[in-house]
CSV table of C-alpha atoms and ligand atoms in Angstrom, one decimal:
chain,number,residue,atom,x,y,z
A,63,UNK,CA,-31.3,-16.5,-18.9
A,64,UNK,CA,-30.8,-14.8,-22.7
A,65,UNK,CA,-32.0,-11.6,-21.4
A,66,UNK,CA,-29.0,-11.8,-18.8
A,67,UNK,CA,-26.7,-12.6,-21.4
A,68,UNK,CA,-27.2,-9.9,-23.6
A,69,UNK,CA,-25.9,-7.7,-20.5
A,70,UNK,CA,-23.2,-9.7,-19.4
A,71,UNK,CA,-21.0,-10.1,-22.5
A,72,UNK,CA,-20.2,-14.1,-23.2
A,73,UNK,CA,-16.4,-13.5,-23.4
A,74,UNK,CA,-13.9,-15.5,-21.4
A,75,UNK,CA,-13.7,-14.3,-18.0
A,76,UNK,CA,-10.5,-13.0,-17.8
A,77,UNK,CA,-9.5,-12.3,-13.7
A,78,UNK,CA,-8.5,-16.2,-13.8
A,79,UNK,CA,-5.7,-15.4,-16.2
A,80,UNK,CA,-4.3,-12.7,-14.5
A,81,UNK,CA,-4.3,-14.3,-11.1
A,82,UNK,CA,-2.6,-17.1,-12.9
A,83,UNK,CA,0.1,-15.2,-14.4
A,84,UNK,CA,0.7,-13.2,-11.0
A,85,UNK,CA,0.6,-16.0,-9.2
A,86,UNK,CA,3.7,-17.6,-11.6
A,87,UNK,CA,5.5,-14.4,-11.7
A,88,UNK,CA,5.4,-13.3,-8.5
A,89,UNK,CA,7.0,-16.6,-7.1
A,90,UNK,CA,9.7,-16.1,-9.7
A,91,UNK,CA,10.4,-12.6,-8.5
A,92,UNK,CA,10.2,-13.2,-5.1
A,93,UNK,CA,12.6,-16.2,-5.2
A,94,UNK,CA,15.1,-14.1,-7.6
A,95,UNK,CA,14.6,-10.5,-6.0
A,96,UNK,CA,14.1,-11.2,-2.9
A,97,UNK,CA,17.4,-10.5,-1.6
A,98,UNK,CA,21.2,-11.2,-1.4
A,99,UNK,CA,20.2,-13.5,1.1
A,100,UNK,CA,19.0,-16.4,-1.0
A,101,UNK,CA,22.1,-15.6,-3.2
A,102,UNK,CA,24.3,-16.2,0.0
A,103,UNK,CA,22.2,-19.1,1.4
A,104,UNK,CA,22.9,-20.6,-2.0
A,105,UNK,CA,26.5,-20.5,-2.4
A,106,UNK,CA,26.7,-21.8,1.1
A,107,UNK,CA,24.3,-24.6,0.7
A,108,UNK,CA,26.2,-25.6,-2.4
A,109,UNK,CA,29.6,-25.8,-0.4
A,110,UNK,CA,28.4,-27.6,2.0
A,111,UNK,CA,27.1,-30.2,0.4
A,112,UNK,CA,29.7,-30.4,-2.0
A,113,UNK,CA,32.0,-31.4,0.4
A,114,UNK,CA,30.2,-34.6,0.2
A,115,UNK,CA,28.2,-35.1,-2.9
A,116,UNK,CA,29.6,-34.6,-6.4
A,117,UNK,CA,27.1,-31.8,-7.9
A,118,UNK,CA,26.7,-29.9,-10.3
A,119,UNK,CA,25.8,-26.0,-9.3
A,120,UNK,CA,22.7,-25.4,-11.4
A,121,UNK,CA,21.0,-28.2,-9.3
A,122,UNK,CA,20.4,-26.5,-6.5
A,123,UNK,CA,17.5,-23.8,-6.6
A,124,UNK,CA,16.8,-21.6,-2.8
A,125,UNK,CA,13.5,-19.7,-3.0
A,126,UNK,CA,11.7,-17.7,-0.3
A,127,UNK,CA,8.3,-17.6,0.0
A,128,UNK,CA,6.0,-15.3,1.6
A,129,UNK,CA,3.3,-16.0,4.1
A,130,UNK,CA,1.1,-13.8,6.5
A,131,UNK,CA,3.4,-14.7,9.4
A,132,UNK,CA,6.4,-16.7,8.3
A,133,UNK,CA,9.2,-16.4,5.2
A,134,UNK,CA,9.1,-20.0,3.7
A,135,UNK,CA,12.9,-21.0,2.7
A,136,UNK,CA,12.3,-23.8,0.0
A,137,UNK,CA,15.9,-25.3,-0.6
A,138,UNK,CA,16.0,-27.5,-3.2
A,139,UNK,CA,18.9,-30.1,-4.4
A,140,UNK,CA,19.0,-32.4,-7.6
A,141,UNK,CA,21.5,-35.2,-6.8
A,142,UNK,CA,22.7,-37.2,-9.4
A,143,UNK,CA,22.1,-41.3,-8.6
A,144,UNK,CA,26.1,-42.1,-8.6
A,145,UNK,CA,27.5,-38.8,-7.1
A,146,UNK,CA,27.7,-40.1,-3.5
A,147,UNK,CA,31.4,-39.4,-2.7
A,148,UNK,CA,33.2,-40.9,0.6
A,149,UNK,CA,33.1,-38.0,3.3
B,118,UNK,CA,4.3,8.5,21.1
B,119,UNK,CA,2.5,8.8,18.0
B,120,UNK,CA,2.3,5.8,15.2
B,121,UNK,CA,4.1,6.5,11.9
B,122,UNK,CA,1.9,4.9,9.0
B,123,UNK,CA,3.3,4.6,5.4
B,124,UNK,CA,0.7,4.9,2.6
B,125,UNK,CA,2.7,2.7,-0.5
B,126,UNK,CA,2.1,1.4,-3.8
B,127,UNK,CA,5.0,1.2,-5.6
B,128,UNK,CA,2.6,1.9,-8.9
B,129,UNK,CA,1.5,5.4,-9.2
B,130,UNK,CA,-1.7,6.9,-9.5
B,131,UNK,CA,-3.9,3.8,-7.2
B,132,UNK,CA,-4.8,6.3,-4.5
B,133,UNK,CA,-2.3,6.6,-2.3
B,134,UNK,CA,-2.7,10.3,-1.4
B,135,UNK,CA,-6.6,10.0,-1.6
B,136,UNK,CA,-6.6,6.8,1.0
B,137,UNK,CA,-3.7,9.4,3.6
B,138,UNK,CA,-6.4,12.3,3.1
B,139,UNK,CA,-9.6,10.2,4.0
B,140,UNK,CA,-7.8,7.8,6.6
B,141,UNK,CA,-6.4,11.1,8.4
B,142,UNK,CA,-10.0,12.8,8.3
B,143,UNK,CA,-11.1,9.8,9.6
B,144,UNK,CA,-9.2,9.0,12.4
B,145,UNK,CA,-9.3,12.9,13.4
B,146,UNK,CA,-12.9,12.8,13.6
B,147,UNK,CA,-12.2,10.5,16.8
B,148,UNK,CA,-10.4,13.5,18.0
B,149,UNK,CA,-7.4,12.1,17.5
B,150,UNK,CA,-4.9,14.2,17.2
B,151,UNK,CA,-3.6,13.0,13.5
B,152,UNK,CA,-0.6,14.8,10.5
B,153,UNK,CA,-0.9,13.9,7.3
B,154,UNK,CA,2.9,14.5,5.3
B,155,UNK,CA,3.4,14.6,1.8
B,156,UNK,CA,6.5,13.2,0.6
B,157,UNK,CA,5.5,13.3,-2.8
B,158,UNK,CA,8.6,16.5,-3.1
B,159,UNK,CA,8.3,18.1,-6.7
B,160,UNK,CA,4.7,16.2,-7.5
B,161,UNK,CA,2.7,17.5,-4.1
B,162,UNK,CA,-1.0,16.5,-4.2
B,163,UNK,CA,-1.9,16.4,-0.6
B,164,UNK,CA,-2.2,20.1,-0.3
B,165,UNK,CA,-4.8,20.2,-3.2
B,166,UNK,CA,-6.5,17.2,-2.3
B,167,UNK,CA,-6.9,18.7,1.4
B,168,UNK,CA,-8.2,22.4,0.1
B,169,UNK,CA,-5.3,23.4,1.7
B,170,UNK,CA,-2.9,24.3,-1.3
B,171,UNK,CA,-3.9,28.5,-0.7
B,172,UNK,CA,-2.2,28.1,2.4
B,173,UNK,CA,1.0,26.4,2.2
B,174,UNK,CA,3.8,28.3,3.3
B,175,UNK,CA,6.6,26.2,4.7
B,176,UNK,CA,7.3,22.4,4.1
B,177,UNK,CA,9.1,19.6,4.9
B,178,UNK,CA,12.0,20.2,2.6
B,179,UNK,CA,12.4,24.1,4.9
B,180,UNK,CA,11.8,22.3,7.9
B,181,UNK,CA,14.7,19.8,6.9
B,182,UNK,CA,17.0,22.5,6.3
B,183,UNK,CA,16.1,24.6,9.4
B,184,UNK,CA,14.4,27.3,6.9
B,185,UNK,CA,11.2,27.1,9.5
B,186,UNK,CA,10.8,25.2,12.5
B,187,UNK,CA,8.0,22.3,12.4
B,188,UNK,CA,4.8,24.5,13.8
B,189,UNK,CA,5.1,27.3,11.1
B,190,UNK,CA,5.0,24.5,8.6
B,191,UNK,CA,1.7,22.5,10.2
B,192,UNK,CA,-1.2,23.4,8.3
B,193,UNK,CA,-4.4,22.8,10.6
B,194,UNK,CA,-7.1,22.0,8.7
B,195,UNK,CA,-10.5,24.2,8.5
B,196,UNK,CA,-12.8,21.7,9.1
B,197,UNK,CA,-11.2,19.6,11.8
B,198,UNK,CA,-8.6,21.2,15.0
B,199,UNK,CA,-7.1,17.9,15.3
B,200,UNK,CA,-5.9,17.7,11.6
B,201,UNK,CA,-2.6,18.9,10.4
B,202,UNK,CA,-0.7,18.9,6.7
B,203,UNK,CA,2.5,19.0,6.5
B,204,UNK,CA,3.5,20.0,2.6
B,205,UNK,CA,5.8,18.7,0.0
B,206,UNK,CA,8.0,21.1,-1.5
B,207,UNK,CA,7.8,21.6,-5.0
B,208,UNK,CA,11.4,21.5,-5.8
B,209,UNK,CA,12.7,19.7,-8.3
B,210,UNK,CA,15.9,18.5,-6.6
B,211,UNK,CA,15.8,15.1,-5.5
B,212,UNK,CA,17.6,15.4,-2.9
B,213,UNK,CA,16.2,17.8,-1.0
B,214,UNK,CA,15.3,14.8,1.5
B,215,UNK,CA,18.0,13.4,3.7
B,216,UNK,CA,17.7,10.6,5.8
B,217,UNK,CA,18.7,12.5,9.2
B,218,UNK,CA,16.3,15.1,8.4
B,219,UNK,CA,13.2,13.1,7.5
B,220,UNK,CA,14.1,11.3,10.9
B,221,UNK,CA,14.3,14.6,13.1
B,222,UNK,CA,11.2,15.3,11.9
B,223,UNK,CA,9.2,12.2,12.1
B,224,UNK,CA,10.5,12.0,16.1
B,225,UNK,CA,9.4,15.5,16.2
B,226,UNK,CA,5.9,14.7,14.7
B,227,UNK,CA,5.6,11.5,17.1
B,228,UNK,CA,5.5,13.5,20.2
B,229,UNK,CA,3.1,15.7,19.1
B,230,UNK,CA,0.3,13.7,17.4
B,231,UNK,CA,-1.6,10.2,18.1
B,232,UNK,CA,-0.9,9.6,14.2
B,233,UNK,CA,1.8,10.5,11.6
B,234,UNK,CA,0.6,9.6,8.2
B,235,UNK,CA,3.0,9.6,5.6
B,236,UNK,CA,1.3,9.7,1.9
B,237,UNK,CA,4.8,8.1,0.1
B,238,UNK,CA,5.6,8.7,-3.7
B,239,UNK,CA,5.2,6.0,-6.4
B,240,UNK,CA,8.6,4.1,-7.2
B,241,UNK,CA,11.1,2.2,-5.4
B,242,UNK,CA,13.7,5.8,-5.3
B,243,UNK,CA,14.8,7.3,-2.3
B,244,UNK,CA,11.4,9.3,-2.0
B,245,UNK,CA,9.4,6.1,-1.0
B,246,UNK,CA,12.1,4.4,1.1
B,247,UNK,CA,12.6,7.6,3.1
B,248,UNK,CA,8.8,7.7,3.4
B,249,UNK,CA,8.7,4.4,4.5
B,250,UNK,CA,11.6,4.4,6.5
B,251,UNK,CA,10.6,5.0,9.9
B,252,UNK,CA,7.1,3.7,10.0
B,253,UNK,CA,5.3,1.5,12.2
B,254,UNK,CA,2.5,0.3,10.2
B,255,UNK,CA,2.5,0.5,6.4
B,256,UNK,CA,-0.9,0.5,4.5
B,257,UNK,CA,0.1,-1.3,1.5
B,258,UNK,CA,-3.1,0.5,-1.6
B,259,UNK,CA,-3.2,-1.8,-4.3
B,260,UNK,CA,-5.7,-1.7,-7.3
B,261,UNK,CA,-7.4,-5.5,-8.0
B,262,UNK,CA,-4.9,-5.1,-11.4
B,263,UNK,CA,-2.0,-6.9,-12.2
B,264,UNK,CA,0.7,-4.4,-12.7
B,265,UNK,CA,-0.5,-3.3,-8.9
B,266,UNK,CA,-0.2,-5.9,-7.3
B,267,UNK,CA,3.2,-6.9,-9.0
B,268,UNK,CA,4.5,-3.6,-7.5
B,269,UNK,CA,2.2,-3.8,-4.2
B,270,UNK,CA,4.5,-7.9,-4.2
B,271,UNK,CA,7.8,-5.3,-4.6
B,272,UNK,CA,6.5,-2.7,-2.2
B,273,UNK,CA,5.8,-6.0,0.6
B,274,UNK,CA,9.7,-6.5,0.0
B,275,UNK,CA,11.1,-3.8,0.7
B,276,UNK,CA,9.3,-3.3,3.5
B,277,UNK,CA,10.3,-6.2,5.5
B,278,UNK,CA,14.2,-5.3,4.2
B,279,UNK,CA,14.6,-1.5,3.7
B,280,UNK,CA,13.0,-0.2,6.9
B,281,UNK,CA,14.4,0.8,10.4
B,282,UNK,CA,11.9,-1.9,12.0
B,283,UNK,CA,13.1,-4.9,9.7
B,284,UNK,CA,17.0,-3.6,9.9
B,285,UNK,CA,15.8,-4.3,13.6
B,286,UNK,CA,14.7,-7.7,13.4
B,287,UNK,CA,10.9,-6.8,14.0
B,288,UNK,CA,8.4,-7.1,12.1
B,289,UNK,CA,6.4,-4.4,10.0
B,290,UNK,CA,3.1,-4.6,10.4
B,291,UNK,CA,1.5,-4.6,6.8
B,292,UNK,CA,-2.1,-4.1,5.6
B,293,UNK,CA,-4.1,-4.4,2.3
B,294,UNK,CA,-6.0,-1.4,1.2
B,295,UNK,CA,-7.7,-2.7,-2.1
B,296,UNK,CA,-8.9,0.5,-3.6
B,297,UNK,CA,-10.9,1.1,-6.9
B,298,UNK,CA,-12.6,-1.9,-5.9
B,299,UNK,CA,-15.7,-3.1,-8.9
B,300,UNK,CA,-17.9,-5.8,-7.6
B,301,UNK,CA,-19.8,-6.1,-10.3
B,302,UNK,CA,-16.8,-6.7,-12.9
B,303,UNK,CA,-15.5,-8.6,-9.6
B,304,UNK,CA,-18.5,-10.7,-10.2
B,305,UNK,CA,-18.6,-11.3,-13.7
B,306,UNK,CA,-15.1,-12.5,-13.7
B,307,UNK,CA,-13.5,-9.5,-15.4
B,308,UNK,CA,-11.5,-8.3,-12.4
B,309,UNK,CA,-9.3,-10.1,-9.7
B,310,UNK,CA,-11.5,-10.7,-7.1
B,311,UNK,CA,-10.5,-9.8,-3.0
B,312,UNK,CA,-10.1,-13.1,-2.1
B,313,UNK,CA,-7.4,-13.2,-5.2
B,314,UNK,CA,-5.6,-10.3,-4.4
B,315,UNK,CA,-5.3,-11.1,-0.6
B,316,UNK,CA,-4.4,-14.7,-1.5
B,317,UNK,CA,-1.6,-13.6,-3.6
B,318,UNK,CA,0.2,-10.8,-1.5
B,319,UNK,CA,-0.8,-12.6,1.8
B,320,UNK,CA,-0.9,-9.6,4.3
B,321,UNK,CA,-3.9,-8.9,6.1
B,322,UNK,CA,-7.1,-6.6,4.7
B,323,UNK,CA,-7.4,-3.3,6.1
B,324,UNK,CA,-10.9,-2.5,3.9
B,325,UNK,CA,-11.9,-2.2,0.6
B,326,UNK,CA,-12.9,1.4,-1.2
B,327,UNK,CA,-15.4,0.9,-4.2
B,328,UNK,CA,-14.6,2.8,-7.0
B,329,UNK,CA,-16.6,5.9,-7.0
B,330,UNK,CA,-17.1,9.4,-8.7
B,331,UNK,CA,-17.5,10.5,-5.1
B,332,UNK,CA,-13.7,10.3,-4.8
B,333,UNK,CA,-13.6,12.5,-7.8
B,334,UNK,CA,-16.4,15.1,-6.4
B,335,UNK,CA,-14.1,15.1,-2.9
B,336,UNK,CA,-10.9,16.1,-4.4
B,337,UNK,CA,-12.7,18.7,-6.8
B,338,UNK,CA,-13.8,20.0,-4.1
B,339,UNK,CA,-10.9,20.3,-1.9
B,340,UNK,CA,-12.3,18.0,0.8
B,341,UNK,CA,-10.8,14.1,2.1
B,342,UNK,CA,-14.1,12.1,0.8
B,343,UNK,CA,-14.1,11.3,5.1
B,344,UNK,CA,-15.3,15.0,5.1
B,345,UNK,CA,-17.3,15.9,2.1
B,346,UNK,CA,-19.1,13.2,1.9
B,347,UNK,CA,-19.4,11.0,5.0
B,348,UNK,CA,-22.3,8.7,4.0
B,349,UNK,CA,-21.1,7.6,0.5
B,350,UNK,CA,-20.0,4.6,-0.2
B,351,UNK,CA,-16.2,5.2,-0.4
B,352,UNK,CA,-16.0,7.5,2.7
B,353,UNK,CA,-18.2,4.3,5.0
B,354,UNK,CA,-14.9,2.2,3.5
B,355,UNK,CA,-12.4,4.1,4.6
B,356,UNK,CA,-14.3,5.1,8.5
B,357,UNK,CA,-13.9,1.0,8.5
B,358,UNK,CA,-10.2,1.0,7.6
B,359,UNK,CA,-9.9,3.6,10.1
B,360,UNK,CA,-11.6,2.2,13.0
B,361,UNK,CA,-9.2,-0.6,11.8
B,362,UNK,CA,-6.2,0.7,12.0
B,363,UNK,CA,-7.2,1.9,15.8
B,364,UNK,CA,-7.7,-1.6,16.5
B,365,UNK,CA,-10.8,-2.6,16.6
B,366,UNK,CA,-12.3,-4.8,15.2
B,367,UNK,CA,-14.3,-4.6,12.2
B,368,UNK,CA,-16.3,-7.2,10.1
B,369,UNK,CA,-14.8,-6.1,6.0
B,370,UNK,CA,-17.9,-5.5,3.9
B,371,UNK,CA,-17.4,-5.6,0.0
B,372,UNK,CA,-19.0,-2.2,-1.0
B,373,UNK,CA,-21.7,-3.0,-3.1
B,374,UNK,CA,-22.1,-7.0,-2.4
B,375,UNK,CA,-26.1,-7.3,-2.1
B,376,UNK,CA,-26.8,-5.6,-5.3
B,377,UNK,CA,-30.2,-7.2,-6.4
B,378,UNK,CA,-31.0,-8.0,-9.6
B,379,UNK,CA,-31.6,-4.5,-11.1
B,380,UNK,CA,-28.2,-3.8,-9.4
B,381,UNK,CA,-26.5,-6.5,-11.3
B,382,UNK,CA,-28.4,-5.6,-14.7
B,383,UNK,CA,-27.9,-2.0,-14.7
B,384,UNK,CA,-24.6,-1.4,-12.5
B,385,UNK,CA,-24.7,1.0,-10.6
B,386,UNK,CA,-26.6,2.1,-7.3
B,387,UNK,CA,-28.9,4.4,-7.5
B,388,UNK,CA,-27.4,6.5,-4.5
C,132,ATP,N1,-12.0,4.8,-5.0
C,132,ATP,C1,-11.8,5.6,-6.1
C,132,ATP,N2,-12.8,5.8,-7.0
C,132,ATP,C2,-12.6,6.6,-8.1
C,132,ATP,N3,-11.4,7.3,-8.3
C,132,ATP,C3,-10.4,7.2,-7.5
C,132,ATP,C4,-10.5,6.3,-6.3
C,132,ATP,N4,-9.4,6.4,-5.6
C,132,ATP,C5,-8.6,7.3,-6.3
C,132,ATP,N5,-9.2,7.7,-7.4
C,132,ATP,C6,-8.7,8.7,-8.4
C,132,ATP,O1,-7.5,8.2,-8.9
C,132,ATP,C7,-6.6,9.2,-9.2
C,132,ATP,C8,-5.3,9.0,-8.5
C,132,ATP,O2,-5.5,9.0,-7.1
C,132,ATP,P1,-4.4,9.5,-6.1
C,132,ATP,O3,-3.8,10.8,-6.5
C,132,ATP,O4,-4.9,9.4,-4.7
C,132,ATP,O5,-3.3,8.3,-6.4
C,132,ATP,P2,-1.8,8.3,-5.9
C,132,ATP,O6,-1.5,6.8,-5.6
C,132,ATP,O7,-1.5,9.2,-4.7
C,132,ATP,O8,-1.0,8.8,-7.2
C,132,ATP,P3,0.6,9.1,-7.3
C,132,ATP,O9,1.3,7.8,-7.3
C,132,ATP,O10,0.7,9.9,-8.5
C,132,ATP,O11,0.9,9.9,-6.1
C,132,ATP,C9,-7.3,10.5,-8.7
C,132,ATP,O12,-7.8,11.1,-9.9
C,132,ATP,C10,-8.3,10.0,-7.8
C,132,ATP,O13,-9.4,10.9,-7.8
C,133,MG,MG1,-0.1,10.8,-4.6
């Protein structure tokens, strides 16, 4: 095994990072990038519900998410415990 | 009618225009009748990379402005009758491209030929959307590095948004060309593996070209590596894509998987 060593550098592998940091990026890129549509999606989402529900605009993220077939559209909403509102 | 492939990167200099000369040598050699066309206008490559760069006369840029009609602009290759260029122009105005030219003369090239493969710029500018504009398949090259596949993520984008077929509500049909592909820093951990890059930019693999000074020996030499050099490593990669791209199906190999022990110790193959 030490003759191996002395070839193959001890350091910290270092793909792991980078496929890490892509993988974090990308999804960030994707969601804000992508295109006016999740922009749209968003400010329609967020009228709709707040015709019922009391919220607060930064609470609701839309991200779209790529897969070999299918766009993945990952709508998420933060509503607060007491901000049901009488329809 | 011919198929209209885009070869894209977004990120410069990750063998786009090597991976249009070897795929079109390749699928040529199936006596297919195949154009490769640079739209690389002010930087052209193809020509040189093709040993064809003596020859050029006309290009796309004369044939957009009715300076020369499509035929006087083909270039057939020396080597192979079913293997046209069509040239960049060298001009430094950006414009030179319109979008109802470049369409005239994709329809023109899709009547005439099995294969229209278009060898697109780096960037996001109008060069690489007109490029990729009327295509039916894109080959999407991407180096196991991350700035490359942060652009090849981009490229994926724009694709399924900026092209005729997506303004269309089909879909593009996308494939993964990893080029400058290391196994053996692959291996050790010092380079995103296939299974990494495919995992992140989810489209399918069309093959995988090792890195190789033969790629370098090709282009010296004014030859796609399909031609010079048909047995090496990279050129067996890219016959694979090819056959690929055709349809068939194809187990991928990872050049230079079953190194043995001597292999792994002292990198490269002998051959
Ligand atoms: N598999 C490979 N192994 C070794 N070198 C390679 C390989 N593929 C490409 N190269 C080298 O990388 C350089 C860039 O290649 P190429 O010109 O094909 O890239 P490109 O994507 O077309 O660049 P640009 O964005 O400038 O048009 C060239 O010197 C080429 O010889
Ligand atoms: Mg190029």
């Amino acid at each position: 095994m030490s003759i191996l060593r002395l070839f193959t550098r001890s350091a910290r592998r270092s793909a792991p990072a980078a496929r890490e940091r892509l993988q974090v990026l990308l999804a960030h890129e994707r969601a804000s990038t992508g295109s006016d549509l999740t922009a749209i999606l968003r400010e329609e989402i967020l009228a709709v519900i707040a015709k019922h529900v009391q919220l607060d605009g930064d609470r609701v993220t839309v991200k779209v998410d790529r897969d070999e077939n299918v766009s993945i559209l990952e709508i998420d909403v933060e509503i607060p415990l007491d901000a049901a509102r009488a329809a | 009618m011919g198929k209209v492939i885009v070869v894209t990167s977004g990120k410069g200099g990750v063998g786009k225009t090597t991976s249009t000369a070897a795929l079109g040598a390749a699928l040529a050699q199936r006596n297919e009748k195949v154009a490769v066309v640079d739209f690389d206008v002010g930087l052209r490559n193809l020509d040189l990379v093709m040993g064809a760069e003596r020859r050029v006369v006309y290009d796309l840029v004369n044939v957009i402005n009715g300076d020369a009609k499509l035929p006087q602009a083909l270039i057939r290759d020396k080597r192979l009758d079913t293997l046209f260029l069509l040239p960049a122009s060298q001009t430094r105005d950006k414009d030179a491209l319109t979008e109802e030219g470049v369409e005239r003369v994709i329809g023109e090239l899709k009547r005439y030929f099995d294969w229209v493969i278009c060898d697109s710029p780096a960037g996001i500018e109008k060069g690489a959307t007109l490029a990729m504009r009327h295509a039916d398949v894109a080959v999407v090259v991407t180096n196991p590095e991350v700035s490359s596949v942060r652009d090849s993520d981009r490229i994926i984008g724009m694709l399924d948004s900026k092209t005729l077929k997506a303004e269309n509500g089909e879909r593009m049909e996308k494939h993964l060309l990893l080029t400058r592909y290391d196994s053996l820093r692959a291996e050790r951990g010092d380079m995103l593996k296939v299974d990494d890059v495919l995992e992140i930019l989810s489209i399918p693999l069309l093959g995988i070209i090792p890195e190789s000074t033969d790629v370098l020996k090709a282009s010296n030499l004014g030859a796609p590596v399909t031609l010079s050099d048909a047995r090496s490593a990279p050129a067996q990669a890219y016959f694979e894509a090819a056959r690929r791209l055709a349809g068939e199906i194809v187990p991928v190999t990872v050049p230079g998987e079953k190194r043995g022990i001597f292999g792994k110790l002292f990198g490269r193959k002998a051959a």
